[in-house]
GROMACS .gro file of C-alpha atoms in nm:
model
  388
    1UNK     CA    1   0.000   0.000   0.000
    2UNK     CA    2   0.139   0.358  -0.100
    3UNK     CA    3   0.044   0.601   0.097
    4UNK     CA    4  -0.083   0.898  -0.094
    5UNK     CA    5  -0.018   1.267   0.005
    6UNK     CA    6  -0.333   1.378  -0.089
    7UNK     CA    7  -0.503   1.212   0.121
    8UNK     CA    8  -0.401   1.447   0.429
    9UNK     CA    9  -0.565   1.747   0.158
   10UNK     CA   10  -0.884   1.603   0.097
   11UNK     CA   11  -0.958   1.527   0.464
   12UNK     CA   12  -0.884   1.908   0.521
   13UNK     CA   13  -1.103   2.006   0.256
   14UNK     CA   14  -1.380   1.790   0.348
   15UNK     CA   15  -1.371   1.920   0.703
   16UNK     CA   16  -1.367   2.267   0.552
   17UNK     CA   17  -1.631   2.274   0.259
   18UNK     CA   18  -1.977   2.134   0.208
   19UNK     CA   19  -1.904   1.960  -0.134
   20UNK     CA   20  -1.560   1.839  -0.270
   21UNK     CA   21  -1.498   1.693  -0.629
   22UNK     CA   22  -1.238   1.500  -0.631
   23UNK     CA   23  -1.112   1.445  -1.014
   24UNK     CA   24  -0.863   1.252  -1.184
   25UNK     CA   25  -0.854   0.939  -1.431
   26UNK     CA   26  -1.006   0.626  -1.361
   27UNK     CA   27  -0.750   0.381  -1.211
   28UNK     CA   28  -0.601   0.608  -1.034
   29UNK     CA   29  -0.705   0.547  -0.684
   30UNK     CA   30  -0.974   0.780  -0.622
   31UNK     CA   31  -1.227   0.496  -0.491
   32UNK     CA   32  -0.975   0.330  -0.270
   33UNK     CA   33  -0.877   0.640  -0.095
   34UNK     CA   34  -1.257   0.786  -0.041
   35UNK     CA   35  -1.366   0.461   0.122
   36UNK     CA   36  -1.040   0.443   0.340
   37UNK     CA   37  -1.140   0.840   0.412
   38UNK     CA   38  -1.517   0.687   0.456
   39UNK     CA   39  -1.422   0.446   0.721
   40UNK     CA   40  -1.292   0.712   0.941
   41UNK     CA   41  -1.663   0.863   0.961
   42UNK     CA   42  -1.989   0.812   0.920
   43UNK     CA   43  -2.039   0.745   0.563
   44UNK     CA   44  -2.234   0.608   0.290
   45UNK     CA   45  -2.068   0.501  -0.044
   46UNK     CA   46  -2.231   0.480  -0.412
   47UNK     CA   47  -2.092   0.384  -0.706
   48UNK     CA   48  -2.330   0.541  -0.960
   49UNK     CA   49  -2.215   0.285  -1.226
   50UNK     CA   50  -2.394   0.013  -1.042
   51UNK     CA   51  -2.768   0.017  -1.126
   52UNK     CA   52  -2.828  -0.068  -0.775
   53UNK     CA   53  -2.686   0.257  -0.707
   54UNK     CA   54  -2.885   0.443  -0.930
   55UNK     CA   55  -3.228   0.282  -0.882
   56UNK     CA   56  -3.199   0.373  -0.511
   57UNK     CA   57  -3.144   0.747  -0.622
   58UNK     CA   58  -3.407   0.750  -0.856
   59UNK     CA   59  -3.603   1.026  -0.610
   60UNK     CA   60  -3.246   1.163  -0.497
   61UNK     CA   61  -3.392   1.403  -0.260
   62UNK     CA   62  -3.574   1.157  -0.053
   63UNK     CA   63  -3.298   0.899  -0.057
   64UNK     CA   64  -3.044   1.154   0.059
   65UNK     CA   65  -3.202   1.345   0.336
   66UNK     CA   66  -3.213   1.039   0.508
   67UNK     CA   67  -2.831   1.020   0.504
   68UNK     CA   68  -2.831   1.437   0.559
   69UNK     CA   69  -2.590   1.317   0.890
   70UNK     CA   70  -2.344   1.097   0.671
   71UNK     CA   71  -2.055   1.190   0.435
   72UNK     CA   72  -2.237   1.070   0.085
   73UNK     CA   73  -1.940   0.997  -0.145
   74UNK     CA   74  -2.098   0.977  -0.499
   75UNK     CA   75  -1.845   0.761  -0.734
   76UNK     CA   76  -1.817   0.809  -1.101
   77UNK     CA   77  -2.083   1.120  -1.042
   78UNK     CA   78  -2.110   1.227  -1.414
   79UNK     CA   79  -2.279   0.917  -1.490
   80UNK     CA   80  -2.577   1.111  -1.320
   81UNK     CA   81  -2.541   1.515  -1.465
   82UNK     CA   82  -2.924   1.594  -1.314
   83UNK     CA   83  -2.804   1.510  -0.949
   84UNK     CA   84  -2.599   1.813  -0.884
   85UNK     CA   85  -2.912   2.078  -0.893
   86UNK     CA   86  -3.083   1.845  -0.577
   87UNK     CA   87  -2.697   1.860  -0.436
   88UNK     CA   88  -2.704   2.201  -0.441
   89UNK     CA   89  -3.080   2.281  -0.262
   90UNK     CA   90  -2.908   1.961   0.039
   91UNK     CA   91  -2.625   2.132   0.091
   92UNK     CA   92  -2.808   2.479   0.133
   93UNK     CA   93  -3.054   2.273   0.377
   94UNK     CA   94  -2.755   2.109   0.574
   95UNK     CA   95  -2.584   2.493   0.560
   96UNK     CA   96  -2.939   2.654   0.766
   97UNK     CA   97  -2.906   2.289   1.020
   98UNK     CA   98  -2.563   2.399   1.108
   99UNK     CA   99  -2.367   2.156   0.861
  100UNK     CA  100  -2.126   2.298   0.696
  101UNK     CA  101  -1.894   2.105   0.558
  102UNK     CA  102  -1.835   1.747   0.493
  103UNK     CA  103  -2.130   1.646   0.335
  104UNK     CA  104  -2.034   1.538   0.002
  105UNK     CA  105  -1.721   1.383  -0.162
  106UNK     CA  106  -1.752   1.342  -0.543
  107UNK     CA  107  -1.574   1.136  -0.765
  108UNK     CA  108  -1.481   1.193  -1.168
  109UNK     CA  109  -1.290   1.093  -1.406
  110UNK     CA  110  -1.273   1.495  -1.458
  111UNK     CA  111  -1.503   1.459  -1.772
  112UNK     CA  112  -1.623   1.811  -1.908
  113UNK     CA  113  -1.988   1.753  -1.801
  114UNK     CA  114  -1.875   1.768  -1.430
  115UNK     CA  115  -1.705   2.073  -1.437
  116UNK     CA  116  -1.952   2.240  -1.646
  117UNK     CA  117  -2.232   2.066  -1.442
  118UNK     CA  118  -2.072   2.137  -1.069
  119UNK     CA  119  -1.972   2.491  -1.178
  120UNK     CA  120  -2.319   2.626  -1.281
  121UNK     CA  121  -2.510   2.414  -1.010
  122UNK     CA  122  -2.259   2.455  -0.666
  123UNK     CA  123  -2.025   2.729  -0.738
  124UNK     CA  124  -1.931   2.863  -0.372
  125UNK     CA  125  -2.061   2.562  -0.243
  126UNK     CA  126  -1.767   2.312  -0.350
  127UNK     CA  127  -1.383   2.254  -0.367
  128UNK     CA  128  -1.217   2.080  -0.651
  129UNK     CA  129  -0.851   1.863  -0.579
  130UNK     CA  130  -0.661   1.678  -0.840
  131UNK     CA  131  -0.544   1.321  -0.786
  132UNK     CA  132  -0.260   1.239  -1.013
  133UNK     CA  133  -0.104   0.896  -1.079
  134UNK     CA  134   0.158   0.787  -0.811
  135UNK     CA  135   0.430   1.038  -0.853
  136UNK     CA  136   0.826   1.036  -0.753
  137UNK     CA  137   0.809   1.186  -0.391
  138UNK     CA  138   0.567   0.914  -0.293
  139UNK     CA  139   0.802   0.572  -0.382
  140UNK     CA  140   1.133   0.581  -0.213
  141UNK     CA  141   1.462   0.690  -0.425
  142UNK     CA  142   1.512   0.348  -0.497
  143UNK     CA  143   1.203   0.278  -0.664
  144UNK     CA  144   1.208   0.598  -0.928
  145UNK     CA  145   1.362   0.394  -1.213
  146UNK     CA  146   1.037   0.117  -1.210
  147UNK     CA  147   0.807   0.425  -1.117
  148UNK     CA  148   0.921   0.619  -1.423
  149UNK     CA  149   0.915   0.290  -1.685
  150UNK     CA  150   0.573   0.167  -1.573
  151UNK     CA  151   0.409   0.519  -1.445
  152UNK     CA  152   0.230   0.593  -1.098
  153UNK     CA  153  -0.137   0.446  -1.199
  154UNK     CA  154  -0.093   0.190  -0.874
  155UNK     CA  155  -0.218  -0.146  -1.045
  156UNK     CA  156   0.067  -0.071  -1.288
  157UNK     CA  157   0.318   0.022  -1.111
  158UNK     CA  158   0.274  -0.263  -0.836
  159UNK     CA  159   0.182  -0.528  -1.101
  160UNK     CA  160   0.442  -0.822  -1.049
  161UNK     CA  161   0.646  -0.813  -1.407
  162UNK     CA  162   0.716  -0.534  -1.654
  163UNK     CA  163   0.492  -0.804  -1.891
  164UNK     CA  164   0.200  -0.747  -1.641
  165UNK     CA  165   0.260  -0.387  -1.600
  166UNK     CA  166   0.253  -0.320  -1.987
  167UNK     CA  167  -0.049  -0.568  -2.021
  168UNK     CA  168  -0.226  -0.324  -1.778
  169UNK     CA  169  -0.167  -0.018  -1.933
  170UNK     CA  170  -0.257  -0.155  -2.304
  171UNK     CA  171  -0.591  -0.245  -2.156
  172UNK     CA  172  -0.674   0.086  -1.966
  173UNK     CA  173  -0.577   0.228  -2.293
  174UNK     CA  174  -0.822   0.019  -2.464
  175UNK     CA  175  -1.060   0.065  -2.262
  176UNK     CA  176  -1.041   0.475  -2.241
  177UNK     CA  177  -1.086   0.475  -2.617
  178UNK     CA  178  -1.325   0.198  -2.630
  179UNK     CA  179  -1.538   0.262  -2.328
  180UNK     CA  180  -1.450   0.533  -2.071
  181UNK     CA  181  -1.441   0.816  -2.373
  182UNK     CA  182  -1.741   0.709  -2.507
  183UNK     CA  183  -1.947   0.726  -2.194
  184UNK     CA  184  -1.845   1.065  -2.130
  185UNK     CA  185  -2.000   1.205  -2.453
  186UNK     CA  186  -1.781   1.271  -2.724
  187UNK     CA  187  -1.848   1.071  -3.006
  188UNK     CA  188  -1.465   1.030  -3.181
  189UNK     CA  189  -1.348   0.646  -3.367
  190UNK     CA  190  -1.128   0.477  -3.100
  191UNK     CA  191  -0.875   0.425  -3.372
  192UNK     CA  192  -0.826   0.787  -3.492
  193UNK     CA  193  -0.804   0.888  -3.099
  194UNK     CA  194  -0.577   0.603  -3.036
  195UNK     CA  195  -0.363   0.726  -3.346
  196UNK     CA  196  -0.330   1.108  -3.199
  197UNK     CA  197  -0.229   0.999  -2.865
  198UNK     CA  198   0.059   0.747  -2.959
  199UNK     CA  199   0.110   1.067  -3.224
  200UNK     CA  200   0.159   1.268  -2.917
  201UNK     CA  201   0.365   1.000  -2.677
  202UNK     CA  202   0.646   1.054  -3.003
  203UNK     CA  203   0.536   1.425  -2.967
  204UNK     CA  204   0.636   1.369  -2.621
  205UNK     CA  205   0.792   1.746  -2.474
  206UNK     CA  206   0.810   1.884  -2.809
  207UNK     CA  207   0.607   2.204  -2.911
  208UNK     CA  208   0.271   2.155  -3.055
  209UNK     CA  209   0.215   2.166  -3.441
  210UNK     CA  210  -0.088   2.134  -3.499
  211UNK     CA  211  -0.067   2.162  -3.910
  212UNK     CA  212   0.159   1.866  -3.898
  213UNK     CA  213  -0.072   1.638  -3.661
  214UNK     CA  214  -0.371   1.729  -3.862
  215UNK     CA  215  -0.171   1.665  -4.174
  216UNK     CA  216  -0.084   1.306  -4.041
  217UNK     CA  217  -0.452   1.250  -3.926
  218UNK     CA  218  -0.610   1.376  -4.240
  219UNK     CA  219  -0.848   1.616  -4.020
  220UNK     CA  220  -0.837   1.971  -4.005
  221UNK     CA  221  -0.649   2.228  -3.766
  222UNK     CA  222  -0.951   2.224  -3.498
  223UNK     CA  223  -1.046   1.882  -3.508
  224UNK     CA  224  -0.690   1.836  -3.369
  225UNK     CA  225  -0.754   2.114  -3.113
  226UNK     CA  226  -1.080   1.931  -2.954
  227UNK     CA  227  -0.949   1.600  -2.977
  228UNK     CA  228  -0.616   1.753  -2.758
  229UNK     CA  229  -0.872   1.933  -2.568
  230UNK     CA  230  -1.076   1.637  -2.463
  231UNK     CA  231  -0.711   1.418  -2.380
  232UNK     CA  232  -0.643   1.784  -2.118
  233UNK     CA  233  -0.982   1.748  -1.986
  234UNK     CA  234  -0.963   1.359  -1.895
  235UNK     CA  235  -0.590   1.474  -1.671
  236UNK     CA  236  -0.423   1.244  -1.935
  237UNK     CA  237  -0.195   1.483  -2.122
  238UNK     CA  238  -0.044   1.824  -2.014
  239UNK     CA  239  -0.070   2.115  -2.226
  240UNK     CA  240   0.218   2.326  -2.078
  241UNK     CA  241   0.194   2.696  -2.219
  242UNK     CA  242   0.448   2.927  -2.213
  243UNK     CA  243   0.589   3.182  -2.010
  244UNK     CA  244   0.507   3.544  -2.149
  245UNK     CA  245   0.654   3.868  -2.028
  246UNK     CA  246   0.737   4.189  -2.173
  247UNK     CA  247   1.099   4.173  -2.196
  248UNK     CA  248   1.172   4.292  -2.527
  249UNK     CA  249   1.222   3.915  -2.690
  250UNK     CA  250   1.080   3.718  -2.945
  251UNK     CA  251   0.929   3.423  -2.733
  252UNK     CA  252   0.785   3.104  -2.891
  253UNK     CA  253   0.372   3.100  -2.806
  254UNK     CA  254   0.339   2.753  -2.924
  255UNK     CA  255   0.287   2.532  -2.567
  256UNK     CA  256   0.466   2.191  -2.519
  257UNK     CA  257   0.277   1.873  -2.462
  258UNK     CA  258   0.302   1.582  -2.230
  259UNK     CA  259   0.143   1.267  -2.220
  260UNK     CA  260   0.112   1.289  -1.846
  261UNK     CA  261   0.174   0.941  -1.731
  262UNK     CA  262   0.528   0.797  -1.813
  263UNK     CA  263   0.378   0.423  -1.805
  264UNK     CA  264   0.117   0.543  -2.061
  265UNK     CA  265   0.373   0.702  -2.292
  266UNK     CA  266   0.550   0.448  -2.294
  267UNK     CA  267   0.282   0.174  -2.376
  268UNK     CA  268   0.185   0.404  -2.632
  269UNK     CA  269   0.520   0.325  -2.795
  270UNK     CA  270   0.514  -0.029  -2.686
  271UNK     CA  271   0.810   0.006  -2.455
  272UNK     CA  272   0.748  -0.271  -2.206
  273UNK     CA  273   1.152  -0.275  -2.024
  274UNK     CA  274   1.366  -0.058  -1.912
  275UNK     CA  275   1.626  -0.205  -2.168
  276UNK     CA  276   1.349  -0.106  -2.473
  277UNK     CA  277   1.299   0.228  -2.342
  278UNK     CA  278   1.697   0.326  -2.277
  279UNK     CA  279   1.741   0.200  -2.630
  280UNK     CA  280   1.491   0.353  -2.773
  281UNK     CA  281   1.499   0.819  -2.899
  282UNK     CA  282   1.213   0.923  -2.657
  283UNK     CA  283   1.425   0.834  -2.347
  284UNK     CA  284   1.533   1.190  -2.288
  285UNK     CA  285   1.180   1.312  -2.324
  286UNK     CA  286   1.025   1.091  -2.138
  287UNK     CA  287   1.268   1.123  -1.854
  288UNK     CA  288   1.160   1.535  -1.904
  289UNK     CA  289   0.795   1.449  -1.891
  290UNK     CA  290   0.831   1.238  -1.574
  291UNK     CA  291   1.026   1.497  -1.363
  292UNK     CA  292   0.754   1.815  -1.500
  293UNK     CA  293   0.485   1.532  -1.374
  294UNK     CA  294   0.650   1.522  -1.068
  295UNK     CA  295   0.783   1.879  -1.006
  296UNK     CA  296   0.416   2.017  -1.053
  297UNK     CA  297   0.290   1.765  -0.831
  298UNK     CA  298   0.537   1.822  -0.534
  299UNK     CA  299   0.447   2.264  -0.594
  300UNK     CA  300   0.243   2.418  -0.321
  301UNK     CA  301  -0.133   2.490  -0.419
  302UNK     CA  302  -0.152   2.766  -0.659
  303UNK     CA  303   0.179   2.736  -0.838
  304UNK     CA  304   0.184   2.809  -1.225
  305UNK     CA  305   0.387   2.562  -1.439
  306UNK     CA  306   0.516   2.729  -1.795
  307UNK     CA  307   0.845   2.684  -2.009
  308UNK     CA  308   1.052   2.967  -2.174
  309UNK     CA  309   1.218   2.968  -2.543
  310UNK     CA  310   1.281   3.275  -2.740
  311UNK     CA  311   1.365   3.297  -3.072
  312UNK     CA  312   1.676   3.352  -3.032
  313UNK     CA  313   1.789   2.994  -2.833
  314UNK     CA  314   1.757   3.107  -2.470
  315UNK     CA  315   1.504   2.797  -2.324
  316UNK     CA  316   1.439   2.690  -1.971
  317UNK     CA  317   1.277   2.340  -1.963
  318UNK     CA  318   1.023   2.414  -1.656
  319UNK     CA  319   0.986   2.726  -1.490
  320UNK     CA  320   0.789   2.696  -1.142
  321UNK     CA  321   0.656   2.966  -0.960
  322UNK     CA  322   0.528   2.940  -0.646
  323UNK     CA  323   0.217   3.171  -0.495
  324UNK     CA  324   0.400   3.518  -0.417
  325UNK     CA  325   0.760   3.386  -0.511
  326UNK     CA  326   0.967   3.430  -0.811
  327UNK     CA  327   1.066   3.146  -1.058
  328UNK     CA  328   1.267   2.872  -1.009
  329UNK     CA  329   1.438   2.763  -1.331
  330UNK     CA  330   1.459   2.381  -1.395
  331UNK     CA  331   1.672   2.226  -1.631
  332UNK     CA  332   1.654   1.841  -1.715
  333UNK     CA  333   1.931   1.610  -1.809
  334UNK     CA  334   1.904   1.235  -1.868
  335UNK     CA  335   2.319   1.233  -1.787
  336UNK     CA  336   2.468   1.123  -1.455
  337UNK     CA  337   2.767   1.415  -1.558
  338UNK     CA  338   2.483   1.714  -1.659
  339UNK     CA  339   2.596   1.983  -1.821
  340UNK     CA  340   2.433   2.307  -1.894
  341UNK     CA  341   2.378   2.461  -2.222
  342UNK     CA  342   2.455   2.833  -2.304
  343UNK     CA  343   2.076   2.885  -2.347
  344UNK     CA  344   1.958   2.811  -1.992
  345UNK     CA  345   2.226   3.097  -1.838
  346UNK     CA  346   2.106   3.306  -2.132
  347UNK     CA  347   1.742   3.293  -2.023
  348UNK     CA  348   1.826   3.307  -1.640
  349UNK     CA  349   1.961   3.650  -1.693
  350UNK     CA  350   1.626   3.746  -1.870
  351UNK     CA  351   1.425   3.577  -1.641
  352UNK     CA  352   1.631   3.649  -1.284
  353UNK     CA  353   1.490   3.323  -1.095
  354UNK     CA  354   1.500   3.273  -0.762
  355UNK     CA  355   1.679   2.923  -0.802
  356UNK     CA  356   1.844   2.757  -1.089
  357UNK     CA  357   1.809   2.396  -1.093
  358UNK     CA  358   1.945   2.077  -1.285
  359UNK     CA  359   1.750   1.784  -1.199
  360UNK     CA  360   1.924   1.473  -1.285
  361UNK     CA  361   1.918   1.109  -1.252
  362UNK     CA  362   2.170   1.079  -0.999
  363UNK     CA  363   2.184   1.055  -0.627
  364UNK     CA  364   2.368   1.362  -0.498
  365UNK     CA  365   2.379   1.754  -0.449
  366UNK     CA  366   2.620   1.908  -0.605
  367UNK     CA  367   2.711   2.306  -0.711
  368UNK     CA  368   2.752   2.375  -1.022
  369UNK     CA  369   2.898   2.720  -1.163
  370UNK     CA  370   2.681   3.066  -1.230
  371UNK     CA  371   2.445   2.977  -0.922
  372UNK     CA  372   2.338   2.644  -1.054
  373UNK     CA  373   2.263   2.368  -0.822
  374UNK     CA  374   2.231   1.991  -0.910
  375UNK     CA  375   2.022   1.771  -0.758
  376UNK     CA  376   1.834   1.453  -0.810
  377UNK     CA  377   1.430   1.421  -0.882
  378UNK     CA  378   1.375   1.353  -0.494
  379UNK     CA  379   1.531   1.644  -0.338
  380UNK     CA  380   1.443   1.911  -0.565
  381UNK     CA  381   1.048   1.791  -0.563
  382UNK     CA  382   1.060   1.765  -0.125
  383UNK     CA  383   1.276   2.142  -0.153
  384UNK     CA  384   1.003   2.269  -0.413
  385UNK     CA  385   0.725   2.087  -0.160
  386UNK     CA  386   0.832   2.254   0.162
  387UNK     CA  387   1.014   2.584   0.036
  388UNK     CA  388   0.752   2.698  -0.170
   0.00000   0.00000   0.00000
């Protein structure tokens, strides 16, 4: 069992706030940390999948008041879009009893439906918190190389070969197109969406050109657009945008894009060892993808996540900057002896960041010259997590 840090977060947040959605993709772990959460109070738990479920809530209202002194955790709550108007006239009668927070927990695979749905229905009455796959501050040092080959989605990543592992992943992948996608209302062939995505795992940290995917997909310029849209929606790739400011430069405006998961990118490209994926010309962006996954994880709430490249050749990889704080620069190497290009000093001195970091594969801290500091995945996400 890996103990996840959000779960100290979402207890806060439940004790704080009437209604919290809890998002992320499916497999992820949502379920099994609600009911764990669930067991700690009084609680009732549906799974609105089940038809069970549903039948009992076909006169919400009535079925709920009677559980008006119970955290009601609602899983997989877009399956039922008509739900959150009663949710909201509940949680306004539990608000005049005295109850005022901790009355619902919501589940989604973050599908647009729930955030459209939740945000016209219960604004100022609910909280929204991310749950991301299993990232690298949660698995001990030792454990980052498996984490990063087979990705933090915990049935994965704890499956008992790297044959098991990938078998996983091809099937959740399946099953998103097939299934899960589907369900949550955009009509798109599983085989032209399957197609884009392993487009984008060889896309993987590279700028978005959206000509050339279209091109390749024989769509046009904004079919590309939703279909990247819906993949940013679902929490299962990254659209990283860049970092704008008037300093007198000509700065790319095209964002970068990440399949999120490192497992996922890499059954994507059907890179089932570590030996296949070493060998193989996405290992350096890969390893980049990982350490943004995990870097943006490990920020304090609030943080904004962009890149920098100008025209001219000046490029940080990940600039982080934390509520009320200036940047902090990150470069990432794949090498155990990193070494920085002329670019990264080039856009420090536009930028002025508060720290300049290499993260790196190694195991050590180590100075570096012109203020640079480098330091293994581990330490700078736990410096990032409590400095912030």
């Amino acid at each position: 069992m890996i103990e996840r840090r959000i779960a100290s977060e979402l207890e806060e947040r439940i004790d704080s706030s009437p209604a919290v959605a809890l998002l992320g993709p499916r497999q992820v772990g949502k379920t099994t940390l609600a009911i764990d959460i669930g067991k700690t109070r009084p609680s009732l738990y549906l799974d609105l999948e089940s038809d069970a479920a549903r039948a009992k809530l076909s006169e919400p209202e009535l079925y709920l008041a009677q559980h008006a002194d119970k955290l009601v955790i609602l899983d997989e709550v877009h399956r039922l879009p008509d739900l959150f108007q009663i949710l909201r006239g509940l949680i306004d009668s539990g608000r005049r009893a005295g109850r005022r927070s901790g009355q619902f927990l919501l589940l989604g695979s973050a599908s647009i439906d729930l955030l459209k749905q939740s945000g016209e229905s219960l604004a100022g009455r609910i909280t929204y918190l991310e749950m991301q796959p299993i990232d690298g501050l949660e698995v001990v040092p030792n454990n980052l190389q498996a984490l990063w080959l087979r990705g933090g989605f915990p049935d994965s990543l704890l499956a008992a070969t790297d044959r098991a592992s990938l078998r996983w992943r091809q099937d959740f992948i399946r099953t998103y197109l097939e299934r899960d996608i589907p369900q949550l209302g955009p009509r798109i062939p599983a085989e032209t969406l399957r197609r884009f995505w392993t487009m984008l795992a060889h896309y993987q940290s590279g700028l978005l050109n959206a000509a050339e995917l279209a091109r390749s997909l024989g769509v046009d310029g904004k079919t590309v657009a939703s279909y990247l849209d819906l993949l940013v929606d679902l929490l299962l790739v990254r659209r990283l945008e860049p970092w704008h400011a008037n300093l007198g430069k000509r700065l790319v405006k095209s964002p970068k894009v990440y399949v999120r998961d490192s497992g996922i990118t890499h059954a994507l490209l059907g890179l089932g060892t570590a030996d296949h994926l070493l060998g193989h010309p996405i290992v350096g962006a890969s390893w980049e993808g990982f350490v943004v996954e995990t870097l943006i994880a490990a920020s304090p709430h609030g943080t904004t996540a962009n890149f920098y490249r100008t025209a001219a050749g000046a490029e940080i990889d990940l600039l982080i900057t934390p509520p009320g704080r200036k940047p902090w620069a990150i470069e990432i190497k794949r090498s155990l002896a990193p070494k920085v290009e002329k670019g990264f000093y080039l856009a420090c001195e536009d930028i002025q960041p508060e720290r300049r970091i290499v993260v790196y594969p190694g195991t050590e801290t180590f100075p570096m010259k012109n203020e640079v500091t480098a330091m293994p995945l581990w330490a700078a996400g736990r410096m990032l997590r409590d400095e912030g």
